[in-house]
PDB file of C-alpha atoms in Angstrom:
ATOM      1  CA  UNK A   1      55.348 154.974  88.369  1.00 68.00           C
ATOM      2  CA  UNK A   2      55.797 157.383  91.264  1.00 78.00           C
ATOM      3  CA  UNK A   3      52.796 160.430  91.169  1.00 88.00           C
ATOM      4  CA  UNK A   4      54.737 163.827  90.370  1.00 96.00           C
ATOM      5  CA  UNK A   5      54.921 165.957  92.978  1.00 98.00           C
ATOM      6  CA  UNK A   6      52.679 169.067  93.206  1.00 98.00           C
ATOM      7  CA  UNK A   7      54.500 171.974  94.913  1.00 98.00           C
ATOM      8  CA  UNK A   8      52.866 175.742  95.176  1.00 98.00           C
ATOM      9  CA  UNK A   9      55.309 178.874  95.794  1.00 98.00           C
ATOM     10  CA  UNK A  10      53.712 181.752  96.776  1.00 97.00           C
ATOM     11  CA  UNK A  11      55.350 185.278  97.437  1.00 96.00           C
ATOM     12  CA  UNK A  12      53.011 186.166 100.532  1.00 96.00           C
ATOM     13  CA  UNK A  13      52.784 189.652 101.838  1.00 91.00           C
ATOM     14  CA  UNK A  14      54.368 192.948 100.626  1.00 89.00           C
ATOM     15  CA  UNK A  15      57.467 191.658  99.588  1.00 84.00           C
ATOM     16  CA  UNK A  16      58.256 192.670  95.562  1.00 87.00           C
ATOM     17  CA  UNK A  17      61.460 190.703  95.515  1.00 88.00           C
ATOM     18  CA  UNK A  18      60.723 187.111  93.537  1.00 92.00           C
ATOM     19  CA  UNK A  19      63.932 185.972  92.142  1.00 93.00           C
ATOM     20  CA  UNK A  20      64.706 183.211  94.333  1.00 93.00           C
ATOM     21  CA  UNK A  21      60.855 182.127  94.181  1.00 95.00           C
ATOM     22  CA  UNK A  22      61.323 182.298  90.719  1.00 96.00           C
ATOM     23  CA  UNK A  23      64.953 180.214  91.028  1.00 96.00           C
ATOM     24  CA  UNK A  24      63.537 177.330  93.419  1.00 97.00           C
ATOM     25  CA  UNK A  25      60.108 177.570  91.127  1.00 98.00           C
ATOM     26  CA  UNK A  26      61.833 176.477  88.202  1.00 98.00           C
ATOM     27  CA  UNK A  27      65.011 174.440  89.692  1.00 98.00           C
ATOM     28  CA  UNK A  28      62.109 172.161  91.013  1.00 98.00           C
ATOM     29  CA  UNK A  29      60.364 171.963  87.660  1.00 98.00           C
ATOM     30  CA  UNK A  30      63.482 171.035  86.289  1.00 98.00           C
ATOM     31  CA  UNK A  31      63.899 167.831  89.237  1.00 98.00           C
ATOM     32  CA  UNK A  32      60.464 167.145  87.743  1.00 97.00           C
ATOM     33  CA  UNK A  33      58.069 168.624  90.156  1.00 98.00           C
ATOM     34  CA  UNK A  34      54.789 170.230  88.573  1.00 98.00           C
ATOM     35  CA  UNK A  35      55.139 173.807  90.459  1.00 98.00           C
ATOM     36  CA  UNK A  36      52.266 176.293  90.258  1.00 98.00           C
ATOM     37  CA  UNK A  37      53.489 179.561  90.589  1.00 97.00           C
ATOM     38  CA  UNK A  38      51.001 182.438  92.226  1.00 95.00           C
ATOM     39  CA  UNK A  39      53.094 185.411  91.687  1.00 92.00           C
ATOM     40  CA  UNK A  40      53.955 188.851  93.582  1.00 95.00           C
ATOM     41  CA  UNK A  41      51.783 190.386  96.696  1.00 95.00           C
ATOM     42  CA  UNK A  42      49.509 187.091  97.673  1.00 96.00           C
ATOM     43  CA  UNK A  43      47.672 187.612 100.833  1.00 97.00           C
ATOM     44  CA  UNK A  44      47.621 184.389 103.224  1.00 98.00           C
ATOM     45  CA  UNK A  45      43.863 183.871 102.412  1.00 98.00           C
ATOM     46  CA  UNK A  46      44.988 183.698  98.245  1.00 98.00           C
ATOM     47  CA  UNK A  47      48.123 181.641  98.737  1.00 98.00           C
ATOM     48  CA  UNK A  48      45.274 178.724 100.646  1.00 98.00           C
ATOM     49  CA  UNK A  49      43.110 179.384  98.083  1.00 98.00           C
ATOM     50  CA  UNK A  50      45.093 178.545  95.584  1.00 98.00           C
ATOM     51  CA  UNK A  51      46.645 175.438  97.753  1.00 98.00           C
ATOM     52  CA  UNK A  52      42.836 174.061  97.747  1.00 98.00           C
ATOM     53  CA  UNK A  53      42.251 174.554  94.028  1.00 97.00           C
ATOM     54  CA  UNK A  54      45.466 173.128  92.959  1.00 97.00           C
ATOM     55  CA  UNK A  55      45.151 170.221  95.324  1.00 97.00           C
ATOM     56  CA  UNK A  56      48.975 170.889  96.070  1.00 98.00           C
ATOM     57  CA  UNK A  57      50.798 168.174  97.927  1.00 98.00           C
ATOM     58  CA  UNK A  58      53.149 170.824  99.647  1.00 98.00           C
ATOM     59  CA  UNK A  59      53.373 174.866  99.913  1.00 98.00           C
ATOM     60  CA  UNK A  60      56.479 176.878  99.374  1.00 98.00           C
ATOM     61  CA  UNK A  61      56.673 180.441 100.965  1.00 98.00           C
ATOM     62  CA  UNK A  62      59.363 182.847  99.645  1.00 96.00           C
ATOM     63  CA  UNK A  63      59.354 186.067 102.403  1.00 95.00           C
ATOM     64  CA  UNK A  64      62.381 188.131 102.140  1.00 91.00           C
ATOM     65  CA  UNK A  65      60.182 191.170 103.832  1.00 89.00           C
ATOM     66  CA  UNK A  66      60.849 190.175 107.426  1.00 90.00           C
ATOM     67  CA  UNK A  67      57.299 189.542 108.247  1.00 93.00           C
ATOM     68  CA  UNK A  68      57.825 185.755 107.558  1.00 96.00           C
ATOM     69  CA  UNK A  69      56.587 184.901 111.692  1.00 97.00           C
ATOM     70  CA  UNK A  70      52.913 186.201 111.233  1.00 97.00           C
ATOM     71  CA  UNK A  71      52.615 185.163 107.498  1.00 97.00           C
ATOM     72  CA  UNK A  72      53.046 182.062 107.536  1.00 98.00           C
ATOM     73  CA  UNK A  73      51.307 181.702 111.560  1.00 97.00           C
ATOM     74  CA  UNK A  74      48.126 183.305 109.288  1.00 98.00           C
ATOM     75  CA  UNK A  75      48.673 180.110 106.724  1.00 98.00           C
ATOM     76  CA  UNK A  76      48.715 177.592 108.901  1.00 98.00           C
ATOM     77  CA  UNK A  77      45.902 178.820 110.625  1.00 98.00           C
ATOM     78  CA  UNK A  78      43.904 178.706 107.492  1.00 98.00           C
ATOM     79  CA  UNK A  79      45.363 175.813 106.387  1.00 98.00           C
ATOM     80  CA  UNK A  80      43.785 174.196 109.763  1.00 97.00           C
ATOM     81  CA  UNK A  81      40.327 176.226 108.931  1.00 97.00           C
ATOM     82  CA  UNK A  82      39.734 174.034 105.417  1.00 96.00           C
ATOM     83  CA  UNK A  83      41.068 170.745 107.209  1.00 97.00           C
ATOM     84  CA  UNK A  84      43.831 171.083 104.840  1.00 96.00           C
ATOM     85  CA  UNK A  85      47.658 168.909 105.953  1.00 95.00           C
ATOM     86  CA  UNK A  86      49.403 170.342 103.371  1.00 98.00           C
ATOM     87  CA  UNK A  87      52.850 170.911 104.651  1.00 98.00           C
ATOM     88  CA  UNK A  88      54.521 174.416 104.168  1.00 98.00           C
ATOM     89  CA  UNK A  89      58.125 175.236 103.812  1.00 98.00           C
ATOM     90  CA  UNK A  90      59.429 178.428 103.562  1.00 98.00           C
ATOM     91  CA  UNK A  91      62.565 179.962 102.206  1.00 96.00           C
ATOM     92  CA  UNK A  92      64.234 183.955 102.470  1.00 94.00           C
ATOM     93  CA  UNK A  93      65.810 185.514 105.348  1.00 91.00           C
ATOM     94  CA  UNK A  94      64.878 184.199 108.068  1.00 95.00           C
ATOM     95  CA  UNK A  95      67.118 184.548 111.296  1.00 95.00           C
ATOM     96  CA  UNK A  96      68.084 181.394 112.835  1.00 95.00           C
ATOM     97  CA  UNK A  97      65.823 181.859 116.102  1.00 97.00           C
ATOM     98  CA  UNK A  98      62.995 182.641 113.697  1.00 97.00           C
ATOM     99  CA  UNK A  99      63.373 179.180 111.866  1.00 97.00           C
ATOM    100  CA  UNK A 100      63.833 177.314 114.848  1.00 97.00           C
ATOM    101  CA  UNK A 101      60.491 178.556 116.132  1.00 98.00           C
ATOM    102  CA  UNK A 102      58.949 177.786 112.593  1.00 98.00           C
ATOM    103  CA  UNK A 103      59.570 174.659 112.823  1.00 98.00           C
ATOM    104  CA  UNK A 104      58.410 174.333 116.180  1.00 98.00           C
ATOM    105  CA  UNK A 105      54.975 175.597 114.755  1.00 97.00           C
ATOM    106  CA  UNK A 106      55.139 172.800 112.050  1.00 97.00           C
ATOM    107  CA  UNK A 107      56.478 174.175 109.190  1.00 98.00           C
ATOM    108  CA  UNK A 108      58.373 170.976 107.533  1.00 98.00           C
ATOM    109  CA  UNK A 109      61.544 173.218 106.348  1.00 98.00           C
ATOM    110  CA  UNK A 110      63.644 176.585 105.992  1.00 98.00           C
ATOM    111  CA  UNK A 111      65.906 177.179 103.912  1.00 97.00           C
ATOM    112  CA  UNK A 112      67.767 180.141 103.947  1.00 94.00           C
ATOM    113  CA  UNK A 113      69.759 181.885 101.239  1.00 91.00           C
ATOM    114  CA  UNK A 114      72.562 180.006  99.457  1.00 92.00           C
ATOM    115  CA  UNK A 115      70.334 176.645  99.617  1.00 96.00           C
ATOM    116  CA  UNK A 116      71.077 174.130  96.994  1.00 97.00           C
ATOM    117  CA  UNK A 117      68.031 173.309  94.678  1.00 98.00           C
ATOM    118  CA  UNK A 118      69.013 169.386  94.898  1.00 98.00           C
ATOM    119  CA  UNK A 119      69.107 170.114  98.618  1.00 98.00           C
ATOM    120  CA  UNK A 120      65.407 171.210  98.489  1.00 98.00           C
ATOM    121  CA  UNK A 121      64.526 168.481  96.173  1.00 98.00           C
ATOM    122  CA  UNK A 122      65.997 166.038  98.644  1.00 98.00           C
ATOM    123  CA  UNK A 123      64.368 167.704 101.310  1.00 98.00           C
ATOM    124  CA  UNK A 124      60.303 168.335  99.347  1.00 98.00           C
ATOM    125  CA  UNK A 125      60.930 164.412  98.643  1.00 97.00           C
ATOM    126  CA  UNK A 126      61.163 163.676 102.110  1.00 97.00           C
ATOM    127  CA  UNK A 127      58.741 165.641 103.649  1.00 97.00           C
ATOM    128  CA  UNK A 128      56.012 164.531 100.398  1.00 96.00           C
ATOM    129  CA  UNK A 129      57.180 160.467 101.535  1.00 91.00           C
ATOM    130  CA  UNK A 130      58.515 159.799  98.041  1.00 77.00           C
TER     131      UNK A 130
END
């Protein structure tokens, strides 16, 4: 029996717009991922938090805001802090040179806007190793 996957999104930052979170949240439910949720407004330091106490095998960031570079720089870096692997991918608008310099930093995936959930599934399997 493979383990089910444990995926958090988090809505870091400012940013009040969480239908897509909402969209991948429950498309990956639905492939049969257990997803925990966190909700509107999370600062980098809540979205770890939460990462830690939900022993999450990976962590989804939805920014549409634009201030996706020093977000998710401010996870990772907290993310080192607690020792913590957990691999973060990150979806919203994010302009091509940004993503390519995300995942310079690490950051297993971007996807942008118009991203298939089975492509994300595909893609959350890979980087988890199932």
């Amino acid at each position: 029996m493979q383990k089910i996957i444990r995926v958090l999104v988090a809505k870091p930052g400012l940013d009040g717009h969480d239908r897509g979170a909402k969209v991948v949240a429950r498309g990956l439910r639905d492939a049969g991922f257990e997803v925990i949720y966190t909700g509107l407004h999370q600062t980098p330091e809540m979205v770890v938090s939460a990462a830690m106490q939900e022993d999450v095998d990976v962590v989804g960031l939805s920014i549409l805001s634009g201030a996706h570079l020093p977000l998710v720089t401010a996870v990772q870096k907290l993310l080192k802090q607690k020792n913590l692997n957990t691999p973060i991918f990150v979806g919203g608008i994010i302009p091509l040179e940004d993503a390519k310099l995300l995942s310079s930093q690490g950051v297993a995936a971007v996807f942008g806007p118009g991203t298939s959930i089975a492509e994300i599934v595909s893609k959350l399997k890979e980087i988890v190793g199932h």
